[in-house]
Coordinates of C-alpha atoms in Angstrom, one line a residue:
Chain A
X1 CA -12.5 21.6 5.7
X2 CA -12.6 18.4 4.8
X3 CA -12.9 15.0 7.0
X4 CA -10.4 13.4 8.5
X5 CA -10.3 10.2 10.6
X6 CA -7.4 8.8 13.3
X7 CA -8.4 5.9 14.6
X8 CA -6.1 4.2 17.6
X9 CA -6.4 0.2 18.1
X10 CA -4.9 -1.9 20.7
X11 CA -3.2 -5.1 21.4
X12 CA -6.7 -6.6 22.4
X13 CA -7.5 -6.0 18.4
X14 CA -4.0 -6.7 17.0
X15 CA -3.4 -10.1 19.3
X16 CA -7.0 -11.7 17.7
X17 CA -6.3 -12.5 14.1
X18 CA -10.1 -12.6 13.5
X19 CA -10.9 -9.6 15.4
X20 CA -8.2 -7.6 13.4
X21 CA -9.5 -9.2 10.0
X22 CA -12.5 -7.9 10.8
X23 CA -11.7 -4.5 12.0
X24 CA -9.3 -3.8 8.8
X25 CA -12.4 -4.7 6.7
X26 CA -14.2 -2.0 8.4
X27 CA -11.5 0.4 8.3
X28 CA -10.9 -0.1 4.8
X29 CA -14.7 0.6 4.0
X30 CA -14.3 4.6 6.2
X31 CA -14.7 6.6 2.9
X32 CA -12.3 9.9 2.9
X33 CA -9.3 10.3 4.4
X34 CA -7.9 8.3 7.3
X35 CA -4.8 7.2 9.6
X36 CA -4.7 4.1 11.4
X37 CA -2.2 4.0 14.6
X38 CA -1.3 0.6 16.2
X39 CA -0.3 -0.3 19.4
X40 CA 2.2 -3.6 20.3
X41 CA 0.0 -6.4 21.7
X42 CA 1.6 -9.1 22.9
X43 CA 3.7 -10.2 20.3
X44 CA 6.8 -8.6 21.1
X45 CA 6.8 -9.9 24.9
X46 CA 6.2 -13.4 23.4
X47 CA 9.2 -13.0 21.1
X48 CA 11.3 -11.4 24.2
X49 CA 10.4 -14.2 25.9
X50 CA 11.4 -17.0 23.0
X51 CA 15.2 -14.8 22.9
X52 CA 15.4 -14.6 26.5
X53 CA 15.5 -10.8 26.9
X54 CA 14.0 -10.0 30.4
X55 CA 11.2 -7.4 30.6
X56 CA 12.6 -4.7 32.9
X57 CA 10.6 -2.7 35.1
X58 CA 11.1 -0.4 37.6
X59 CA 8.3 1.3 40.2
X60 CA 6.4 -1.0 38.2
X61 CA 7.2 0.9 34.5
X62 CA 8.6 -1.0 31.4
X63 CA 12.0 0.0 30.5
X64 CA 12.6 -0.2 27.0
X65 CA 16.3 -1.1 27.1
X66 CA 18.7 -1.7 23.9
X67 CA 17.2 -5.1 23.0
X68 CA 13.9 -4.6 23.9
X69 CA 13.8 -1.8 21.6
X70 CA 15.3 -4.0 18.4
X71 CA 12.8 -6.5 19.6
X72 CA 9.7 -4.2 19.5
X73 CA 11.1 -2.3 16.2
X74 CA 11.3 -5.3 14.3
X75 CA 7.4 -6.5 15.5
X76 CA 6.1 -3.1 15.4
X77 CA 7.6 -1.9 12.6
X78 CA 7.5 -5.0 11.2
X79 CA 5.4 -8.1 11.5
X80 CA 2.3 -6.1 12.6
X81 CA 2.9 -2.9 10.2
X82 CA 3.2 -4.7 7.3
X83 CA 0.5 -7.0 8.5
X84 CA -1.5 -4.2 8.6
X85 CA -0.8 -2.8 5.0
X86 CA -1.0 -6.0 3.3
X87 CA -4.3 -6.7 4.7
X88 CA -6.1 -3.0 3.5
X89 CA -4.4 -3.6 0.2
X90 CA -6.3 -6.8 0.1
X91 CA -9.5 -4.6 1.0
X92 CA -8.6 -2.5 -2.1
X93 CA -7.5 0.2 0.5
X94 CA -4.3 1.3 -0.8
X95 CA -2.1 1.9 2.2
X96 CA 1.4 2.7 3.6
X97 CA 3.1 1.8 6.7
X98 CA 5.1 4.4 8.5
X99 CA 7.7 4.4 11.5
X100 CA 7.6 8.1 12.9
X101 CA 11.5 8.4 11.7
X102 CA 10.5 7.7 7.8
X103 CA 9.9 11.3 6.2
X104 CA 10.9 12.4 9.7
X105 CA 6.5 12.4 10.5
X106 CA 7.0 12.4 14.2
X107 CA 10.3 13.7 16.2
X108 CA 10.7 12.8 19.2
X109 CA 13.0 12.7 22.0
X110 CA 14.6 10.6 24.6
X111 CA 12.5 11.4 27.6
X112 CA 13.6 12.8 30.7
X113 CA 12.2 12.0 34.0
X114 CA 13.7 13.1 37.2
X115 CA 13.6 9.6 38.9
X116 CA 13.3 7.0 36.6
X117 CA 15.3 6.5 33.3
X118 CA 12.7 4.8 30.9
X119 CA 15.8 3.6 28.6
X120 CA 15.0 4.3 24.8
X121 CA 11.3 5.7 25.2
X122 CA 10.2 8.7 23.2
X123 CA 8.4 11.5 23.7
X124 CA 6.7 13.4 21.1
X125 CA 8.0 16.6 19.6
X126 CA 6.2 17.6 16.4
X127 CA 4.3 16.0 13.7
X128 CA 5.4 16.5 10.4
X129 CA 1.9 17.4 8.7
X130 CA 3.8 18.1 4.8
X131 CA 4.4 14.6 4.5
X132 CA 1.0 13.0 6.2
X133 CA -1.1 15.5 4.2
X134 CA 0.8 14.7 0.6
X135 CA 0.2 10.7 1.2
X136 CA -4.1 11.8 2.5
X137 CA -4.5 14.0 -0.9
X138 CA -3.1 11.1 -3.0
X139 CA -6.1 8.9 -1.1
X140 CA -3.4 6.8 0.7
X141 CA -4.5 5.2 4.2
X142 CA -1.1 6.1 6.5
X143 CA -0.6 3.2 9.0
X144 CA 1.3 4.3 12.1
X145 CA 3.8 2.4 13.9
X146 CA 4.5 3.4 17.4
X147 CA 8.3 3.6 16.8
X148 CA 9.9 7.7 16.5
X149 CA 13.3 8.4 16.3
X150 CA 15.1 11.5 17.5
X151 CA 17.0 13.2 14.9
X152 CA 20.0 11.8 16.0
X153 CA 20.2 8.2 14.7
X154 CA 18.3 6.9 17.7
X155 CA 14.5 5.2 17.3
X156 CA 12.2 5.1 20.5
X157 CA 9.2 3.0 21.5
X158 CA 6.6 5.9 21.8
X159 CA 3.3 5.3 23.3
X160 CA 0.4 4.7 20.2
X161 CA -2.2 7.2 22.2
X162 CA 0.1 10.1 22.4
X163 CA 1.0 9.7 18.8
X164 CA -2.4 9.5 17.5
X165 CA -3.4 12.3 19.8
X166 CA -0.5 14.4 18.6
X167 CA -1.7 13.3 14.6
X168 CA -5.3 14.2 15.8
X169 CA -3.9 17.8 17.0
X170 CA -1.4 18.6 14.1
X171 CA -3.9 17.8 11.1
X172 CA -6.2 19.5 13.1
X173 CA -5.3 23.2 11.3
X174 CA -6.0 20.8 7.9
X175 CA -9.1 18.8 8.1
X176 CA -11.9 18.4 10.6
X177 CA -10.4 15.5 12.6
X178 CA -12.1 13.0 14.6
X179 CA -9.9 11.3 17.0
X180 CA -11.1 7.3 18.0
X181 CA -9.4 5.4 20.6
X182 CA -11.0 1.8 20.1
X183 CA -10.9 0.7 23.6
X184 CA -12.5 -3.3 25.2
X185 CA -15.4 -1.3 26.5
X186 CA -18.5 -0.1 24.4
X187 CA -17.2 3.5 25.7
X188 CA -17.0 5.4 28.8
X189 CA -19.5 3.5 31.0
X190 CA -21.8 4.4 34.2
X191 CA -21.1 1.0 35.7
X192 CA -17.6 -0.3 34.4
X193 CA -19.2 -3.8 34.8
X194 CA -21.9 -3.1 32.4
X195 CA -21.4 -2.4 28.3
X196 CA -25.3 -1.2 28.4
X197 CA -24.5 1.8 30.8
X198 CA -22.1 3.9 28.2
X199 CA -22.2 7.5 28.5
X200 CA -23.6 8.9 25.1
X201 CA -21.7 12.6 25.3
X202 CA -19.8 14.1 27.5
X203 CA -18.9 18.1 27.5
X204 CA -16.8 20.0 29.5
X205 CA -20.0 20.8 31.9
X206 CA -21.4 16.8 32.2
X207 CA -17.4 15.8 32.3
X208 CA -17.0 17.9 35.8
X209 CA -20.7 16.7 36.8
X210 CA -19.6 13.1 36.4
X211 CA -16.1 13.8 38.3
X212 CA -17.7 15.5 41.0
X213 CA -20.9 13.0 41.7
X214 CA -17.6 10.2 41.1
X215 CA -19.9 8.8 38.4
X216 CA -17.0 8.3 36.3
X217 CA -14.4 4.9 37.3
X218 CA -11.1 6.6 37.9
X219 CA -9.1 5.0 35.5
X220 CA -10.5 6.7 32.8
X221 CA -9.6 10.1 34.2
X222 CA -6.6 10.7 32.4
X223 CA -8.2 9.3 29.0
X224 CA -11.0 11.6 29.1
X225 CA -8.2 14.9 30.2
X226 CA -6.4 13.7 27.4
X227 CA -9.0 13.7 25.1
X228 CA -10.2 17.4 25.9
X229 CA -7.0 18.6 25.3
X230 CA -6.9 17.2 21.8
X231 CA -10.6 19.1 21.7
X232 CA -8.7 22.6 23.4
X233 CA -5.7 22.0 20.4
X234 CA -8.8 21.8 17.4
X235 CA -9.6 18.2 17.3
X236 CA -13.6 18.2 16.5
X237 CA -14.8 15.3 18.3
X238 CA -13.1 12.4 20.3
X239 CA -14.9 8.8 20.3
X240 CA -14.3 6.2 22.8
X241 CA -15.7 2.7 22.0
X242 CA -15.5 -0.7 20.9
X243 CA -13.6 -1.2 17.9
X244 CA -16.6 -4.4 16.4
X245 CA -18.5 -0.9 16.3
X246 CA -16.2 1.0 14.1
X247 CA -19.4 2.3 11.8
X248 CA -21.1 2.9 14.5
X249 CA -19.2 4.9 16.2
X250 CA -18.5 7.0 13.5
X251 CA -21.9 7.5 12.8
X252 CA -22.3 8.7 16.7
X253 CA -24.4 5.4 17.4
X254 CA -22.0 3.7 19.5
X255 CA -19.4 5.0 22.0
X256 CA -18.8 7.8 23.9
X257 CA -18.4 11.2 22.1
X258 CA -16.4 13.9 23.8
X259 CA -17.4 17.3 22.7
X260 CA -15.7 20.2 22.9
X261 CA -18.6 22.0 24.5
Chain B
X1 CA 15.2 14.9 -17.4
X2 CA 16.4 15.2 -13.6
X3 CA 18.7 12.2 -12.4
X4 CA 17.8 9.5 -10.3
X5 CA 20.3 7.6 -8.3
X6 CA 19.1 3.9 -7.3
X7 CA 21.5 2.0 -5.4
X8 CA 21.7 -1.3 -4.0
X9 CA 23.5 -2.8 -0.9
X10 CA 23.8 -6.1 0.1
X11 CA 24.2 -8.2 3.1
X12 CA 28.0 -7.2 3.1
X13 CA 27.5 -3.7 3.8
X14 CA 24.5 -4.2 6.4
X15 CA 26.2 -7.0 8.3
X16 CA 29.0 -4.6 9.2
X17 CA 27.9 -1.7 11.3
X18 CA 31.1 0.8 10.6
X19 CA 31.0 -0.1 7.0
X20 CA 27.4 0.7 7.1
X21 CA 27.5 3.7 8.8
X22 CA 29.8 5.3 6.5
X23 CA 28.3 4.2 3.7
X24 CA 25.3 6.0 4.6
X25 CA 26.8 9.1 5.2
X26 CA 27.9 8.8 1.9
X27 CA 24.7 7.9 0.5
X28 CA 23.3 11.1 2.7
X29 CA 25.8 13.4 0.7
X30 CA 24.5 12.4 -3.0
X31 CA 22.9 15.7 -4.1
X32 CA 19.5 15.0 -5.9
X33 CA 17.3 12.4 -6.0
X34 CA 17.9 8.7 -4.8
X35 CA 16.5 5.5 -4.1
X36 CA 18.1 2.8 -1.8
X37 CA 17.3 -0.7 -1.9
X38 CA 19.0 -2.9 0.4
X39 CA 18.9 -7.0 1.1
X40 CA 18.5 -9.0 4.0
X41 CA 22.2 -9.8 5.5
X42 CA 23.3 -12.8 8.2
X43 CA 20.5 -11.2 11.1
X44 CA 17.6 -12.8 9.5
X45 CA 19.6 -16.1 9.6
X46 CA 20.7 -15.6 13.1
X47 CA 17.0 -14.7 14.6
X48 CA 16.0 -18.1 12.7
X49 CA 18.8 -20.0 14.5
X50 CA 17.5 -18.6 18.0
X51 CA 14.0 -19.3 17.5
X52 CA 14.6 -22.7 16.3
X53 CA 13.3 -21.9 13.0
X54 CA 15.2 -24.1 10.3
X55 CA 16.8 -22.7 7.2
X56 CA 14.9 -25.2 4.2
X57 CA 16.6 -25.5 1.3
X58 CA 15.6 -27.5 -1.9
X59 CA 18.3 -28.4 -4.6
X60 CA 20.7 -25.7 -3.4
X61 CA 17.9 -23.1 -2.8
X62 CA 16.5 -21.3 0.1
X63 CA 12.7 -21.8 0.7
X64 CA 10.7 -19.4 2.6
X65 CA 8.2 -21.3 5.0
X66 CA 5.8 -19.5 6.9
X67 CA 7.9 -18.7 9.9
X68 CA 10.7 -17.5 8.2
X69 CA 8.7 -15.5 5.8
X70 CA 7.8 -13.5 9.6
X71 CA 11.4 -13.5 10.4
X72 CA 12.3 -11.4 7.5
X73 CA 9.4 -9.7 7.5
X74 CA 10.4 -8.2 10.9
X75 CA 14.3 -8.2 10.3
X76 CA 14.1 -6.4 6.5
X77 CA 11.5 -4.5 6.8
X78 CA 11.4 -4.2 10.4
X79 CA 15.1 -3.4 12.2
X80 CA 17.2 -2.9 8.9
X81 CA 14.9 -0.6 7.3
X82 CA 14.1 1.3 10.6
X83 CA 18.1 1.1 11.3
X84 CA 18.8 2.9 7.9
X85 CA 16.1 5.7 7.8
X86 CA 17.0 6.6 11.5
X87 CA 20.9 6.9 10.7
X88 CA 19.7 8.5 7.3
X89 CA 18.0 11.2 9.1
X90 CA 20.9 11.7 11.6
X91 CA 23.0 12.5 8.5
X92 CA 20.5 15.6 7.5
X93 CA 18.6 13.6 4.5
X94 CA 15.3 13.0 4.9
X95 CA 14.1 9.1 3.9
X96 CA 11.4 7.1 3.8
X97 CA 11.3 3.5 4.2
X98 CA 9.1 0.9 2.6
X99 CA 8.0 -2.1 1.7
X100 CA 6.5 -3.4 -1.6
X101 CA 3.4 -3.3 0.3
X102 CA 3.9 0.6 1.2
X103 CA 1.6 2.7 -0.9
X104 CA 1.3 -0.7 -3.5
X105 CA 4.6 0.3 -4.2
X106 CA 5.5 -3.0 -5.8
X107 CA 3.3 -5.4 -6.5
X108 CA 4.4 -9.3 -6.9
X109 CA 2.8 -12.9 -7.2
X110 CA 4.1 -15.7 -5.6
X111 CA 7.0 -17.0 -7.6
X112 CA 5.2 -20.0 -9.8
X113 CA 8.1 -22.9 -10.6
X114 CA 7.3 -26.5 -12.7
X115 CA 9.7 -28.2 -9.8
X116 CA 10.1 -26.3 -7.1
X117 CA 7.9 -24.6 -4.4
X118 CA 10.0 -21.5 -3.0
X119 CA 7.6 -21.2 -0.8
X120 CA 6.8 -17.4 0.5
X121 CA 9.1 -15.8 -2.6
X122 CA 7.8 -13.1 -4.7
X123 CA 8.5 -12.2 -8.4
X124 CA 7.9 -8.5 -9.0
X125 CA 5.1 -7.7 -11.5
X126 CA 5.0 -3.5 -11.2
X127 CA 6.9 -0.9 -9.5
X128 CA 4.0 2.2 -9.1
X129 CA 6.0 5.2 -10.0
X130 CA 3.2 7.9 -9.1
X131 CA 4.1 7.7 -4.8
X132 CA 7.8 7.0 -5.5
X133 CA 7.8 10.0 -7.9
X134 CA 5.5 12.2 -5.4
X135 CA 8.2 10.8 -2.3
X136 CA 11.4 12.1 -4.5
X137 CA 9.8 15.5 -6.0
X138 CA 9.6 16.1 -2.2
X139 CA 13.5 15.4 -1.9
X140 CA 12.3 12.3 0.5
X141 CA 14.9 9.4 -0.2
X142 CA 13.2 6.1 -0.7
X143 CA 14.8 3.2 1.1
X144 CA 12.9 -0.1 0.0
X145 CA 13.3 -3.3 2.1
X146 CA 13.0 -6.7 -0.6
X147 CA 9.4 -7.4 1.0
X148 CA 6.7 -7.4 -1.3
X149 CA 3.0 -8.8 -1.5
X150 CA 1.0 -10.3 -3.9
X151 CA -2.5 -7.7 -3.8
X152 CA -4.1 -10.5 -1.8
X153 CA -2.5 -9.8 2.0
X154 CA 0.3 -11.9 1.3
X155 CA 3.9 -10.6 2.3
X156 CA 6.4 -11.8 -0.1
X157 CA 10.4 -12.2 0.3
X158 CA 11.7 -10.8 -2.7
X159 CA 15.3 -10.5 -4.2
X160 CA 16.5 -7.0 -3.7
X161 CA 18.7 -7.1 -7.1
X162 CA 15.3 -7.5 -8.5
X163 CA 13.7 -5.0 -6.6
X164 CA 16.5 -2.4 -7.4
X165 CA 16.2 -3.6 -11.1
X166 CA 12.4 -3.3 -11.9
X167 CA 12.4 -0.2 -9.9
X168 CA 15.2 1.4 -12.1
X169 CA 13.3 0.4 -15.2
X170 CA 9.7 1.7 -14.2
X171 CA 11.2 5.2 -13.1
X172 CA 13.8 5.6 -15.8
X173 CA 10.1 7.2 -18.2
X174 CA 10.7 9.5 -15.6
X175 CA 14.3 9.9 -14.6
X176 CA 17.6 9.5 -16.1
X177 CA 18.6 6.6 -14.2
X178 CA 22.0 5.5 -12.6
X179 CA 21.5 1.8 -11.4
X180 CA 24.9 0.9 -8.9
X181 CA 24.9 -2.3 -7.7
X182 CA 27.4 -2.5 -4.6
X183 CA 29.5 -5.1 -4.6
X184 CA 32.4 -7.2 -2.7
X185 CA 34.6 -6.7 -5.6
X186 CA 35.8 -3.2 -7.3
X187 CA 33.8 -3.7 -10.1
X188 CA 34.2 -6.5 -12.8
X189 CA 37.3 -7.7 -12.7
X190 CA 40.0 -9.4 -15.5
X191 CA 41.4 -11.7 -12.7
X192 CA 39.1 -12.2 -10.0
X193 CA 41.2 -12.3 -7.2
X194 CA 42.9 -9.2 -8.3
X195 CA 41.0 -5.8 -7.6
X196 CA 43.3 -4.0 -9.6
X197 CA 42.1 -5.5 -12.7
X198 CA 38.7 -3.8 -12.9
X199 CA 37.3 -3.5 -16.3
X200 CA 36.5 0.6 -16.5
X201 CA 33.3 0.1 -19.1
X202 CA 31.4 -2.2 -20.8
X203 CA 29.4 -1.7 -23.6
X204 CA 27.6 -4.9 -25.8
X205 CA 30.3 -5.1 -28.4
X206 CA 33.1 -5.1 -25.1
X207 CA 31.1 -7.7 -23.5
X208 CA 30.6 -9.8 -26.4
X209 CA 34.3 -9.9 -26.9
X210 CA 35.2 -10.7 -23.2
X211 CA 32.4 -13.3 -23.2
X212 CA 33.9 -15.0 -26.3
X213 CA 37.6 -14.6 -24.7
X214 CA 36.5 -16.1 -21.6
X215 CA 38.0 -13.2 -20.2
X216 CA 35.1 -12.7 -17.7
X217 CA 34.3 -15.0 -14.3
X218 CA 30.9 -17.2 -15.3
X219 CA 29.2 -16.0 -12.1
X220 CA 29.1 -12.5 -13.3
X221 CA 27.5 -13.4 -16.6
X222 CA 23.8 -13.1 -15.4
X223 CA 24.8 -10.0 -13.4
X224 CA 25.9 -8.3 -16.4
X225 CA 22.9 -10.0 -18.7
X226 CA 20.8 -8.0 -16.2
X227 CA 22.5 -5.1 -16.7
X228 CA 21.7 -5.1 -19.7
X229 CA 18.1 -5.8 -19.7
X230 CA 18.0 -2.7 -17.6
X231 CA 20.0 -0.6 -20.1
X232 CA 17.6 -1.7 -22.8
X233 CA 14.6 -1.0 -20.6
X234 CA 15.4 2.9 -20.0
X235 CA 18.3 2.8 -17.6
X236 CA 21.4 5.3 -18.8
X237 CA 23.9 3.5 -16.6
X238 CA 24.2 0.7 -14.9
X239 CA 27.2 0.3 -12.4
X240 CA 28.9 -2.6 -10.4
X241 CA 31.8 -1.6 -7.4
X242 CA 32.4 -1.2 -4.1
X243 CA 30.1 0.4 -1.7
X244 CA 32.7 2.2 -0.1
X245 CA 33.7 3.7 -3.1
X246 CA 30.2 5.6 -3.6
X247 CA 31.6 8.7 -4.5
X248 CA 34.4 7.5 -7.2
X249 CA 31.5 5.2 -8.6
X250 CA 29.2 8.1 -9.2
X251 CA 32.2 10.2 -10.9
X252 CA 32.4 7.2 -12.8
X253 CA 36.2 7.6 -11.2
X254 CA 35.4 3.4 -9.9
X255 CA 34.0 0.4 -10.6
X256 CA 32.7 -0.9 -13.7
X257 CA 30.1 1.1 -15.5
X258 CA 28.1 -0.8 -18.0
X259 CA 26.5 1.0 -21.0
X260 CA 24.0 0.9 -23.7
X261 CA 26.6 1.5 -26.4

């Protein structure tokens, strides 16, 4: 099988200009196949803000309501897409800049939650691997916007983790796929106040080690149970680092690697 | 050769929600392969009004500074785009939408004028027909948003007549290509304020006579010039009429088709 890279950044990469020039540089220098998923940043609060739409939250969730979800289409979708593209087309990394409703590559749907109604935010459904696969074999880069729709007419704001998780797992019957979350840490770390103490591996068999001594900060629970179940659906390795150590983390010398065993 | 549909709507159509609506739906229905290129519309303008970001113009034309090269950025390629691929997909035909940038789909330079600085515009260099021909052999719709860039990292705003144009021309070594322009008007009409009077066909001797007559409104003149360059690049028809007349236009049953010979 051949490689396959999906590599999630955050707003703390997209919302530095200098730090995203230089990450885009690396990315466009990962030889072989790869897909690039994007978070929000802060962008589309500021613009909220400038047009007066109030953030909504309730038990201390953002609701996406009807404007909020023009507002973060347009910057998502948008501005920091196309942003994106036109940047790894500078770095002679030809690229394209998907929504998950163009070619219909991720369905998704409304979610549904007993208590709280999280207005237009989607849940993932299936990933369309037809599409994603044709665009890897003709050596195109696929840029992810975290914006689905659901079949109906309706887009959703979708969370950028699930969807590159759920990328990670679909391609995962295609190619050998490593999954990177680039995170503001140097990985998962001993001592959450110090980058030097980053766990090098962690297994199923360290992973409950570290739970039960409570070695591991708490917050990063649900990361690492996420990341093991991308390992349980065929997803060869999950990295966890700093995204300045893009190289090295995909040549296993930065970050932490989660292994499937 | 197979036939190629490529069709472009302006701000008239995407300003009006029901109009649009149907129009797609209509658009959905064309059997075969398509391409739709749509323009910008009044929401650009409007976001610039509510962010304080002034419209420049220079002798009559609309510059594109900095600011409002991110405005369209996000409204074209952003909310329209997203809009259009989401209601395409509700109406059971699968699209993709792009930019210039997408894939190096189209690739521009900065528009170069002895007077005047347009600012952020683009002027299209070459359409790459090896995606948008892998995209349509897949029975993917192409919806392209009039946002280029330059090979450098620079977005362009580029004029979606143009777009729709140059694209027509570079696929029609593949395709036997139908160019539609949609239009306020039913077509190309005798007496401009009387939609009765379209003219049915146009062919260089026709046009030469109606030219020499008068018998045609000036404005239309470099429409119909271009419709010709087209015709002489490749394109089997061009065609100018309503948008919600789709169907009649493609039956050549509407509007004013324009040909060769």
């Amino acid at each position: 099988m051949e490689k396959l890279v999906v590599i999630k950044i955050g707003g703390n990469i997209i919302d530095d200009e200098a730090k995203l020039s230089a990450f885009l540089k690396d990315f466009a220098a990962i030889e072989g196949k790869k897909i690039l998923v994007h978070g929000g940043g802060k962008l589309a609060t500021k613009l909220a803000a400038q047009l007066g739409v109030e953030q909504q939250m309730i038990d201390g969730r953002r609701i996406t309501d009807a404007e909020t979800l023009k507002i973060v289409t347009m910057v998502y979708a948008g501005a920091i897409n196309k942003n994106i593209v036109a940047q790894l087309q500078a770095n002679k990394c030809n690229a394209i800049g998907l929504s998950g409703a163009d070619g219909n590559v991720i369905k998704a749907h409304k979610r549904v939650h007993p208590t709280i109604d999280y207005g237009f935010v989607g849940d993932v459904d299936e990933v369309n691997t037809v599409l994603l696969k044709s665009l890897l074999e003709q050596n195109i880069a696929v840029v992810l916007a975290p914006i689905t729709q659901d079949g109906n007419g309706q887009l959703l704001n979708t969370n950028a983790d699930t969807i590159a998780q759920e990328t990670a797992k679909a391609l995962s019957s295609i190619y050998k796929v490593d999954l990177v979350y680039s995170f503001e840490k140097s990985g998962v770390l001993l001592d959450a106040n110090d980058d030097s103490t980053v766990i090098k591996t962690i297994n199923p068999a360290s992973y409950k080690e570290l739970k039960e001594k409570q070695l591991i900060f708490a917050g990063m629970i649900p990361k690492l149970d996420n990341a093991f179940t991308a390992l349980n659906s065929g997803v060869t390795r999950v990295i966890i680092g700093k995204a300045e150590q893009l190289h090295h983390i995909l040549n296993g010398n930065a970050g932490t690697t989660i292994l499937h065993e």
